Amino acid sequence: MTFAPLFVPEEIREAVSDRAWLAAMLDFERALAAAEAAEGVIPTAAGGAIAEACAPDGYDVDALAEQGRAVGNPAEPLVRALRERVGGEAAGFVHWGATSQDVTDTAAMLVAQRALERVLAELAAVADGLAALAEEHRSTPMVGRTLLQHAAPTTFGVVAAGWLVAAHEARARLADVASERLAVQLGGAVGTLSVLGSDGERVLARVAEELALAEPVLPWHANRTRIAELGAALAECAGVLDRIALDLALLAQTDVGEVREAAGGGSSTLPHKQNPVGSVLVRASARLVAAYSGVLTGGLAQEHERGAAGWQAEWEALSGALAHTGGAAHTLAVTLAGLEVDVDRMRRNLDATGGLVLSEGVAFALAPTLGRERAHELVREVALTAGRSGRTFREELVADGRVELTDVDLEDLLDPARHLGPAEALVDRALAFHRSGAA
Amino acid sequence: MTFAPLFVPEEIREAVSDRAWLAAMLDFERALAAAEAAEGVIPTAAGGAIAEACAPDGYDVDALAEQGRAVGNPAEPLVRALRERVGGEAAGFVHWGATSQDVTDTAAMLVAQRALERVLAELAAVADGLAALAEEHRSTPMVGRTLLQHAAPTTFGVVAAGWLVAAHEARARLADVASERLAVQLGGAVGTLSVLGSDGERVLARVAEELALAEPVLPWHANRTRIAELGAALAECAGVLDRIALDLALLAQTDVGEVREAAGGGSSTLPHKQNPVGSVLVRASARLVAAYSGVLTGGLAQEHERGAAGWQAEWEALSGALAHTGGAAHTLAVTLAGLEVDVDRMRRNLDATGGLVLSEGVAFALAPTLGRERAHELVREVALTAGRSGRTFREELVADGRVELTDVDLEDLLDPARHLGPAEALVDRALAFHRSGAA
Amino acid sequence: MTFAPLFVPEEIREAVSDRAWLAAMLDFERALAAAEAAEGVIPTAAGGAIAEACAPDGYDVDALAEQGRAVGNPAEPLVRALRERVGGEAAGFVHWGATSQDVTDTAAMLVAQRALERVLAELAAVADGLAALAEEHRSTPMVGRTLLQHAAPTTFGVVAAGWLVAAHEARARLADVASERLAVQLGGAVGTLSVLGSDGERVLARVAEELALAEPVLPWHANRTRIAELGAALAECAGVLDRIALDLALLAQTDVGEVREAAGGGSSTLPHKQNPVGSVLVRASARLVAAYSGVLTGGLAQEHERGAAGWQAEWEALSGALAHTGGAAHTLAVTLAGLEVDVDRMRRNLDATGGLVLSEGVAFALAPTLGRERAHELVREVALTAGRSGRTFREELVADGRVELTDVDLEDLLDPARHLGPAEALVDRALAFHRSGAA
Amino acid sequence: MTFAPLFVPEEIREAVSDRAWLAAMLDFERALAAAEAAEGVIPTAAGGAIAEACAPDGYDVDALAEQGRAVGNPAEPLVRALRERVGGEAAGFVHWGATSQDVTDTAAMLVAQRALERVLAELAAVADGLAALAEEHRSTPMVGRTLLQHAAPTTFGVVAAGWLVAAHEARARLADVASERLAVQLGGAVGTLSVLGSDGERVLARVAEELALAEPVLPWHANRTRIAELGAALAECAGVLDRIALDLALLAQTDVGEVREAAGGGSSTLPHKQNPVGSVLVRASARLVAAYSGVLTGGLAQEHERGAAGWQAEWEALSGALAHTGGAAHTLAVTLAGLEVDVDRMRRNLDATGGLVLSEGVAFALAPTLGRERAHELVREVALTAGRSGRTFREELVADGRVELTDVDLEDLLDPARHLGPAEALVDRALAFHRSGAA
């Protein structure tokens, strides 16, 4: 992860570091020994000795990975090192009935579980920030933009509410995956729990319990739906963060100026620049999450009882996807917390076209007399003239002899506040949705 | 879709065809008019006239798409054509309060809903086929393979059960998306339902009901979580189908010969070839689904109130993802139904290494006397010798003076049937899971 | 391709249609027979009879694809149909020494070759359009934007020149692939040309010549570098078109208004909208090209002597990538041809921040007296004040007691025309590059 | 990069490390100052002082990245730190006329240049290893496999030659990108070289020369074709390595046994396992390269004069793509160097179907008497019977009354050595191609 501190806070980087993976692998071995001791599969004393040796201090994870080149994974060297540390008779009971993939897969789930706690908290902070914006700007009029053009009036409350619903939906999906799909892996050589025999199912259940992971229906060495769903859920979150950051960056354009990032980034050469740095970092992380997620969802087709590439490619991709989703969420939460909203500029932009964005209403008002098609056509002509003449839409309407509307009508038709429809009700729906989900 | 009939059955191709999209767009306009008439927003007579004109016959979808070049979507020309057909006063009430994206988005949901019915049925057929295999081969021993090497004994029942659980999980996710995430789109110009005013929420609810789609919290023009989740769920299904097809193709290798596709494909030059054609077609479709799904999940970052690219790219990607997931499921279901399983060959392959795949058990048996490390090492040496000498593992064991095991011990240790652990229980777990899910 | 006419002109759609593939497959069979007749491998009469039967009329490509389900490709049924049509003794010489993949791979190259002719022509039109803009606006000042913020003055000529260089580089790469990497495929069953024996190399060379394709070093059934490079080159072109369209859409924002698409798209509800429809369609196509290209570059890992999925997935992806690259290029060429550039608005936008974008120069001017750091800091402070006070940067500079610059100095420092550096020379470099490449 | 030492040798990891990026950024500042001093843009003494301060020791790259959060890139804090270290008057001339992106982009090119030296060397080692295999096994018969089925005889020489041509083509493309497309970046704030004025072009040329990078036609801040082509070329290399590793893993299957990795990986539980560890690691790295490359090619659409996400996402992706391509090449080169080829097993596998793979020749031999269709059909029937009866194809042929071929004919027809066509000539073509390219 080049320049990682730029994108991801230390705590989240730490949660997906090689050290974190090592600790999680040792947690698996400890929990396995504990479960087997409890079920009488291995001696109680062995369980204790193994637990003691599973403290991560003193293991050199880089060296273990280096040794792993010979076997294709870091678990086998770790198990050897662990056996050595345990020593004596108990050493023979280390990793009893398990296979290397049991170690790394369970570790992947634990790393995910722990990192997701942070990621979900950051996403909750994003949602809270959005809810606060929606609430505060419930009635702040601004221009709605479609295909990057001024279209019709909306409120910043509705805009923020739209972001909020998306953030909520994406976070809810990730939370579901976190609570339902993170499962222990334990299957032995080919996923039949053969060494454990009739104790297998009980040991499996107990290890799951020990580690607060779900118990799978079957060992899932070559069934990567859990990983794929996790990858997809992270990509969905990152995509939603990306969208919000995109909108912020667009609204922060010098030419728009409706929002500004408090900690606007300076420039090495341009003293006046107030770059939307947070949004940019969020968007960059989102691209990386999409790529990592593609590796995770692309790994579904693994061969026979253990994959010969897909599995091994997951480690880096999982760490990267977790880190950058968390980083993006963190950065966006901070950005939202400090966001400056320029309500006056919103209003000025809304009025910039002199009522043009309200042409839809004018066309509707003219439809009864002129027919819908002709009304639409007439308004379109006036709008185009206004676009080119420099006069406002309203001025052109008045100037055009064909438009028979009173001043009062026009006042009414060209007042944005009267064309917001149920905007406030929509904000309330979003806030209620947010609150129910947060419950 | 080049050579589409190769990959996708006609019924599914039809369900995502331009004609199907046209019909769905007209369904939206009909439902909107009906809802607005019912709510008193437009005259009852207009609702009736519009409904009548919404029969898809007589619209030229290619011409509409061609006309759409000028505006960037096919809905606008369709609305114009519909207004023309409706004629009279009622024409003015066509598309009342809606925007083009309301039409295409709701159409996308309807196309998905209808195609998914078929796709889910095909996936159910796949699961049933897998359940039948798991049941029939509950106790059929075969060699388990990890990293493409013989590893240890398993049963074909466990293998099929593993496929089954994966198929089930992926189908369950897709079914969830189908039932919970397909929602009507109705927001008007910028998603505030402005034209409909205080009737907006009621009309929204009623259109959703009319079309048997969910009612969204907010209009979701620029919030594409629904589309992204649909794309991800399709990719997950396709990935699982891909995995099963990969395993089938590997098991069908001339060098393995454990399964054979009944309708084994001939070759234009090689009279004897029995190609795993079904598996190949499934895998090819799966690659395309992954690509289309990437477009769908990659479209989350849409600008402001309506996207300027992401939205428009979804149409082809959605059709393609649905078609190829359905095609792959159909082809795999047919392949499974006709699959020939060569139980004898499975047994011969299991025995091919002369007990080598049972070396794990031998090492365990020697561990109490030799210590785990030395036992593992000794067995590894014997295994390597056997791999090179041409003698079987058992022969080498007997020949090696250091192994103190009786003939009876060896018989026992090298009988695959005794090393299957709780394999049958695992099959039962998978079948129970299947049945519960199918309920 | 849902709503294909929206995105891709008919001629290009036709060039990648199933009919075009059929014609190309028959071209291969005809060329093969001709080459083999010329080399004395098959009777001259057979060559003639086969050539005659290779007219595409009368073959039903949908039916052939449907029949292809049984064998996994459309070539085998086509060869059968061709043999039937040839009849008599000559029928036995149809497809002599070739395999199905020889047919579809060579057809892929021919389809690409023919479609690329159009695609490259459209890309040349794009480059010409950009060159014209660069030339015309060689000295048109506008504000340069970085991270979506006003940064410093540039010219529209430099901006267009930047687009031009990118378009040129991408087109050059695609042209290279077209001229060097499209090769005939002929290898027989496993790529050894076994049936042709010692005639093999000569027949290979002659078929290549017949079809104006390169002669490969070896048959490349499982070596897909050609396909991958074609996919990557198409994606590069589409990516560059995407970039230009993105900039156009951003410059066409109502809030920016520096360019406008002549054929600005209307809206089904908003009479005044002038959507950047061309840019939007280009960007949508580019997303699809990226996805299709991923399938093509993702197909490098094919098994043994013929792939069991990667090959078969290429057909749809290749057609789609060619079509949408061509469609995007066509649409952008048309858009550029009709682009309205608002030179006044460019100037107004450049001045909108009251000289703020020239703060870099002011800081440089103050550096000798204040030191670089303090000068930068002072200017930054003034700039921030100006950003918030409503006064212009110049006004704030004058108001700030610390800035000791004369009016003449300020005039000079805040005149954009004096801060363009070698902008015109850069435009000339780009135009010279364009002309040399077009030669 | 989780467990990076598993996949990538230390030297290559080091070449893309944050330290390497830091050194490259400082190299840019040093070269810029030197060029500007040489051109008289800054004082000679300043050039010297800056050069001295550009030694990378003493800079804390993690701290710089952390500080970069506020501005969105690591260059700005580095420039500040550099100015501080230079001190005095010369400090004001640090980074003269450059912008942050000039620093990171040129650094990216330098990091790529240096890493590619290693990557290309590893790829050359791969090609040499393949050439040695092709040469040694020029006449080693083996069965060719299509769609994972035995198809017809080939030689291991042809197989290795096929890998060789692919490796060569991919490496040649990467070498072209390395020598032609790595260019210096220098444009200043918005790419006009404004601060440097009429010196701009000369300084640009000189910095390029200093750093042995190409001089671009224009600054390319928002034109990412170079990055995209580099990404695509890396992905092509990784894809070819992936293909070779896939074939090795398939040939190393216990069921095939035609090759074996010398350093066959052990297993934590299975003493006998000889896993194709090298191939697996290569394939895992290739998946990651594809993902990183997607970020690089996906970054073409950057906004205006400097991108607001695409640029920033490149750093991690570029490092990752370089590292894993290099890692995969290294691992494959080592794997090939130690590859054990089992010539006997190849022969046994070729004969395993009792001549079935020669059915094509038998059909050809029968065609003159029976007609091609009937001959093909008859042979297919016999082949199927042989497949099921347990008797060999030859035995079935003899048993079938309809086949009128003498024993001598059969001997001839069923001798693989007589059905290799110009296989040796093909190997020679590939070797000549290799030698010419290596020249």
PDB file of N, CA and C in Angstrom, chain B residues 257-312:
ATOM      1  N   GLY B 257     -11.441 -38.815 -15.850  1.00  0.00           N
ATOM      2  CA  GLY B 257     -12.522 -39.691 -16.300  1.00  0.00           C
ATOM      3  C   GLY B 257     -13.549 -40.059 -15.256  1.00  0.00           C
ATOM      4  N   GLU B 258     -13.728 -39.244 -14.243  1.00  0.00           N
ATOM      5  CA  GLU B 258     -14.673 -39.602 -13.181  1.00  0.00           C
ATOM      6  C   GLU B 258     -16.102 -39.203 -13.514  1.00  0.00           C
ATOM      7  N   VAL B 259     -16.260 -38.194 -14.352  1.00  0.00           N
ATOM      8  CA  VAL B 259     -17.608 -37.864 -14.835  1.00  0.00           C
ATOM      9  C   VAL B 259     -17.523 -37.646 -16.339  1.00  0.00           C
ATOM     10  N   ARG B 260     -18.679 -37.682 -16.971  1.00  0.00           N
ATOM     11  CA  ARG B 260     -18.755 -37.446 -18.409  1.00  0.00           C
ATOM     12  C   ARG B 260     -20.085 -36.755 -18.686  1.00  0.00           C
ATOM     13  N   GLU B 261     -20.039 -35.755 -19.531  1.00  0.00           N
ATOM     14  CA  GLU B 261     -21.303 -35.118 -19.912  1.00  0.00           C
ATOM     15  C   GLU B 261     -22.008 -36.011 -20.917  1.00  0.00           C
ATOM     16  N   ALA B 262     -23.278 -36.248 -20.663  1.00  0.00           N
ATOM     17  CA  ALA B 262     -24.033 -37.168 -21.527  1.00  0.00           C
ATOM     18  C   ALA B 262     -23.996 -36.697 -22.963  1.00  0.00           C
ATOM     19  N   ALA B 263     -24.223 -35.414 -23.154  1.00  0.00           N
ATOM     20  CA  ALA B 263     -24.257 -34.890 -24.505  1.00  0.00           C
ATOM     21  C   ALA B 263     -22.888 -34.381 -24.897  1.00  0.00           C
ATOM     22  N   GLY B 264     -21.876 -35.197 -24.604  1.00  0.00           N
ATOM     23  CA  GLY B 264     -20.490 -34.784 -24.849  1.00  0.00           C
ATOM     24  C   GLY B 264     -20.330 -34.263 -26.257  1.00  0.00           C
ATOM     25  N   GLY B 265     -19.747 -33.118 -26.388  1.00  0.00           N
ATOM     26  CA  GLY B 265     -19.677 -32.463 -27.679  1.00  0.00           C
ATOM     27  C   GLY B 265     -18.664 -33.117 -28.584  1.00  0.00           C
ATOM     28  N   GLY B 266     -19.033 -33.289 -29.821  1.00  0.00           N
ATOM     29  CA  GLY B 266     -18.093 -33.808 -30.798  1.00  0.00           C
ATOM     30  C   GLY B 266     -17.138 -32.716 -31.212  1.00  0.00           C
ATOM     31  N   SER B 267     -16.355 -33.013 -32.187  1.00  0.00           N
ATOM     32  CA  SER B 267     -15.346 -32.085 -32.671  1.00  0.00           C
ATOM     33  C   SER B 267     -15.422 -32.108 -34.182  1.00  0.00           C
ATOM     34  N   SER B 268     -15.036 -30.986 -34.799  1.00  0.00           N
ATOM     35  CA  SER B 268     -15.130 -30.948 -36.253  1.00  0.00           C
ATOM     36  C   SER B 268     -14.064 -31.828 -36.890  1.00  0.00           C
ATOM     37  N   THR B 269     -13.043 -32.192 -36.126  1.00  0.00           N
ATOM     38  CA  THR B 269     -11.979 -32.991 -36.714  1.00  0.00           C
ATOM     39  C   THR B 269     -11.699 -34.279 -35.966  1.00  0.00           C
ATOM     40  N   LEU B 270     -12.026 -34.332 -34.682  1.00  0.00           N
ATOM     41  CA  LEU B 270     -11.612 -35.467 -33.876  1.00  0.00           C
ATOM     42  C   LEU B 270     -12.818 -36.325 -33.523  1.00  0.00           C
ATOM     43  N   PRO B 271     -12.957 -37.454 -34.184  1.00  0.00           N
ATOM     44  CA  PRO B 271     -14.175 -38.247 -34.024  1.00  0.00           C
ATOM     45  C   PRO B 271     -14.376 -38.749 -32.600  1.00  0.00           C
ATOM     46  N   HIS B 272     -13.277 -38.909 -31.856  1.00  0.00           N
ATOM     47  CA  HIS B 272     -13.418 -39.552 -30.543  1.00  0.00           C
ATOM     48  C   HIS B 272     -13.690 -38.568 -29.421  1.00  0.00           C
ATOM     49  N   LYS B 273     -13.580 -37.274 -29.699  1.00  0.00           N
ATOM     50  CA  LYS B 273     -13.654 -36.310 -28.599  1.00  0.00           C
ATOM     51  C   LYS B 273     -15.014 -36.318 -27.903  1.00  0.00           C
ATOM     52  N   GLN B 274     -14.964 -36.231 -26.593  1.00  0.00           N
ATOM     53  CA  GLN B 274     -16.189 -36.106 -25.798  1.00  0.00           C
ATOM     54  C   GLN B 274     -16.007 -34.881 -24.926  1.00  0.00           C
ATOM     55  N   ASN B 275     -16.160 -33.751 -25.522  1.00  0.00           N
ATOM     56  CA  ASN B 275     -15.858 -32.517 -24.825  1.00  0.00           C
ATOM     57  C   ASN B 275     -16.889 -32.177 -23.747  1.00  0.00           C
ATOM     58  N   PRO B 276     -16.429 -31.585 -22.660  1.00  0.00           N
ATOM     59  CA  PRO B 276     -17.355 -31.157 -21.605  1.00  0.00           C
ATOM     60  C   PRO B 276     -18.023 -29.846 -22.016  1.00  0.00           C
ATOM     61  N   VAL B 277     -18.827 -29.947 -23.068  1.00  0.00           N
ATOM     62  CA  VAL B 277     -19.351 -28.745 -23.718  1.00  0.00           C
ATOM     63  C   VAL B 277     -20.196 -27.900 -22.775  1.00  0.00           C
ATOM     64  N   GLY B 278     -21.062 -28.568 -22.020  1.00  0.00           N
ATOM     65  CA  GLY B 278     -21.917 -27.816 -21.109  1.00  0.00           C
ATOM     66  C   GLY B 278     -21.085 -26.984 -20.143  1.00  0.00           C
ATOM     67  N   SER B 279     -20.095 -27.624 -19.553  1.00  0.00           N
ATOM     68  CA  SER B 279     -19.252 -26.922 -18.584  1.00  0.00           C
ATOM     69  C   SER B 279     -18.545 -25.736 -19.226  1.00  0.00           C
ATOM     70  N   VAL B 280     -18.084 -25.948 -20.439  1.00  0.00           N
ATOM     71  CA  VAL B 280     -17.371 -24.874 -21.136  1.00  0.00           C
ATOM     72  C   VAL B 280     -18.293 -23.683 -21.382  1.00  0.00           C
ATOM     73  N   LEU B 281     -19.506 -23.951 -21.820  1.00  0.00           N
ATOM     74  CA  LEU B 281     -20.442 -22.856 -22.084  1.00  0.00           C
ATOM     75  C   LEU B 281     -20.797 -22.128 -20.788  1.00  0.00           C
ATOM     76  N   VAL B 282     -20.975 -22.881 -19.721  1.00  0.00           N
ATOM     77  CA  VAL B 282     -21.258 -22.260 -18.422  1.00  0.00           C
ATOM     78  C   VAL B 282     -20.122 -21.317 -18.036  1.00  0.00           C
ATOM     79  N   ARG B 283     -18.908 -21.792 -18.187  1.00  0.00           N
ATOM     80  CA  ARG B 283     -17.758 -20.987 -17.775  1.00  0.00           C
ATOM     81  C   ARG B 283     -17.610 -19.742 -18.641  1.00  0.00           C
ATOM     82  N   ALA B 284     -17.881 -19.884 -19.927  1.00  0.00           N
ATOM     83  CA  ALA B 284     -17.776 -18.713 -20.800  1.00  0.00           C
ATOM     84  C   ALA B 284     -18.821 -17.667 -20.402  1.00  0.00           C
ATOM     85  N   SER B 285     -20.040 -18.118 -20.165  1.00  0.00           N
ATOM     86  CA  SER B 285     -21.081 -17.180 -19.736  1.00  0.00           C
ATOM     87  C   SER B 285     -20.709 -16.512 -18.421  1.00  0.00           C
ATOM     88  N   ALA B 286     -20.126 -17.270 -17.522  1.00  0.00           N
ATOM     89  CA  ALA B 286     -19.779 -16.709 -16.209  1.00  0.00           C
ATOM     90  C   ALA B 286     -18.794 -15.548 -16.350  1.00  0.00           C
ATOM     91  N   ARG B 287     -17.866 -15.667 -17.293  1.00  0.00           N
ATOM     92  CA  ARG B 287     -16.916 -14.565 -17.492  1.00  0.00           C
ATOM     93  C   ARG B 287     -17.633 -13.302 -17.958  1.00  0.00           C
ATOM     94  N   LEU B 288     -18.604 -13.499 -18.813  1.00  0.00           N
ATOM     95  CA  LEU B 288     -19.342 -12.335 -19.303  1.00  0.00           C
ATOM     96  C   LEU B 288     -20.178 -11.728 -18.189  1.00  0.00           C
ATOM     97  N   VAL B 289     -20.769 -12.569 -17.359  1.00  0.00           N
ATOM     98  CA  VAL B 289     -21.547 -12.035 -16.234  1.00  0.00           C
ATOM     99  C   VAL B 289     -20.655 -11.199 -15.318  1.00  0.00           C
ATOM    100  N   ALA B 290     -19.458 -11.696 -15.051  1.00  0.00           N
ATOM    101  CA  ALA B 290     -18.549 -10.938 -14.183  1.00  0.00           C
ATOM    102  C   ALA B 290     -18.285  -9.555 -14.765  1.00  0.00           C
ATOM    103  N   ALA B 291     -18.104  -9.507 -16.073  1.00  0.00           N
ATOM    104  CA  ALA B 291     -17.835  -8.218 -16.716  1.00  0.00           C
ATOM    105  C   ALA B 291     -19.048  -7.305 -16.640  1.00  0.00           C
ATOM    106  N   TYR B 292     -20.207  -7.826 -16.964  1.00  0.00           N
ATOM    107  CA  TYR B 292     -21.425  -7.006 -16.913  1.00  0.00           C
ATOM    108  C   TYR B 292     -21.696  -6.555 -15.479  1.00  0.00           C
ATOM    109  N   SER B 293     -21.486  -7.450 -14.559  1.00  0.00           N
ATOM    110  CA  SER B 293     -21.715  -7.097 -13.162  1.00  0.00           C
ATOM    111  C   SER B 293     -20.788  -5.973 -12.723  1.00  0.00           C
ATOM    112  N   GLY B 294     -19.565  -5.987 -13.252  1.00  0.00           N
ATOM    113  CA  GLY B 294     -18.636  -4.900 -12.944  1.00  0.00           C
ATOM    114  C   GLY B 294     -19.167  -3.549 -13.395  1.00  0.00           C
ATOM    115  N   VAL B 295     -19.829  -3.531 -14.536  1.00  0.00           N
ATOM    116  CA  VAL B 295     -20.445  -2.276 -14.993  1.00  0.00           C
ATOM    117  C   VAL B 295     -21.538  -1.851 -14.011  1.00  0.00           C
ATOM    118  N   LEU B 296     -22.309  -2.815 -13.550  1.00  0.00           N
ATOM    119  CA  LEU B 296     -23.428  -2.485 -12.650  1.00  0.00           C
ATOM    120  C   LEU B 296     -22.932  -2.008 -11.290  1.00  0.00           C
ATOM    121  N   THR B 297     -21.965  -2.726 -10.709  1.00  0.00           N
ATOM    122  CA  THR B 297     -21.471  -2.277  -9.408  1.00  0.00           C
ATOM    123  C   THR B 297     -20.575  -1.048  -9.582  1.00  0.00           C
ATOM    124  N   GLY B 298     -20.004  -0.913 -10.776  1.00  0.00           N
ATOM    125  CA  GLY B 298     -19.151   0.255 -11.034  1.00  0.00           C
ATOM    126  C   GLY B 298     -19.935   1.524 -11.288  1.00  0.00           C
ATOM    127  N   GLY B 299     -21.247   1.425 -11.299  1.00  0.00           N
ATOM    128  CA  GLY B 299     -22.058   2.590 -11.620  1.00  0.00           C
ATOM    129  C   GLY B 299     -22.602   3.305 -10.400  1.00  0.00           C
ATOM    130  N   LEU B 300     -22.055   2.988  -9.237  1.00  0.00           N
ATOM    131  CA  LEU B 300     -22.612   3.601  -8.029  1.00  0.00           C
ATOM    132  C   LEU B 300     -22.386   5.111  -7.970  1.00  0.00           C
ATOM    133  N   ALA B 301     -21.263   5.549  -8.521  1.00  0.00           N
ATOM    134  CA  ALA B 301     -20.942   6.979  -8.402  1.00  0.00           C
ATOM    135  C   ALA B 301     -21.578   7.767  -9.538  1.00  0.00           C
ATOM    136  N   GLN B 302     -22.830   8.117  -9.371  1.00  0.00           N
ATOM    137  CA  GLN B 302     -23.526   8.893 -10.391  1.00  0.00           C
ATOM    138  C   GLN B 302     -23.688  10.333  -9.898  1.00  0.00           C
ATOM    139  N   GLU B 303     -23.693  11.240 -10.832  1.00  0.00           N
ATOM    140  CA  GLU B 303     -23.609  12.646 -10.493  1.00  0.00           C
ATOM    141  C   GLU B 303     -24.950  13.249 -10.070  1.00  0.00           C
ATOM    142  N   HIS B 304     -24.932  14.025  -8.990  1.00  0.00           N
ATOM    143  CA  HIS B 304     -26.065  14.831  -8.571  1.00  0.00           C
ATOM    144  C   HIS B 304     -27.387  14.054  -8.620  1.00  0.00           C
ATOM    145  N   GLU B 305     -28.364  14.657  -9.306  1.00  0.00           N
ATOM    146  CA  GLU B 305     -29.711  14.070  -9.291  1.00  0.00           C
ATOM    147  C   GLU B 305     -29.957  13.079 -10.432  1.00  0.00           C
ATOM    148  N   ARG B 306     -29.014  12.992 -11.354  1.00  0.00           N
ATOM    149  CA  ARG B 306     -29.133  11.999 -12.453  1.00  0.00           C
ATOM    150  C   ARG B 306     -27.780  11.854 -13.113  1.00  0.00           C
ATOM    151  N   GLY B 307     -27.334  10.643 -13.248  1.00  0.00           N
ATOM    152  CA  GLY B 307     -25.988  10.355 -13.730  1.00  0.00           C
ATOM    153  C   GLY B 307     -25.804  10.647 -15.206  1.00  0.00           C
ATOM    154  N   ALA B 308     -24.562  10.995 -15.548  1.00  0.00           N
ATOM    155  CA  ALA B 308     -24.236  11.330 -16.926  1.00  0.00           C
ATOM    156  C   ALA B 308     -23.327  10.275 -17.527  1.00  0.00           C
ATOM    157  N   ALA B 309     -23.696   9.016 -17.410  1.00  0.00           N
ATOM    158  CA  ALA B 309     -22.992   7.896 -18.045  1.00  0.00           C
ATOM    159  C   ALA B 309     -23.301   6.580 -17.351  1.00  0.00           C
ATOM    160  N   GLY B 310     -23.225   6.600 -16.027  1.00  0.00           N
ATOM    161  CA  GLY B 310     -23.399   5.356 -15.285  1.00  0.00           C
ATOM    162  C   GLY B 310     -24.768   4.750 -15.531  1.00  0.00           C
ATOM    163  N   TRP B 311     -25.760   5.585 -15.501  1.00  0.00           N
ATOM    164  CA  TRP B 311     -27.132   5.126 -15.712  1.00  0.00           C
ATOM    165  C   TRP B 311     -27.274   4.494 -17.102  1.00  0.00           C
ATOM    166  N   GLN B 312     -26.809   5.201 -18.110  1.00  0.00           N
ATOM    167  CA  GLN B 312     -27.006   4.769 -19.483  1.00  0.00           C
ATOM    168  C   GLN B 312     -26.224   3.496 -19.821  1.00  0.00           C
TER     169      GLN B 312
END
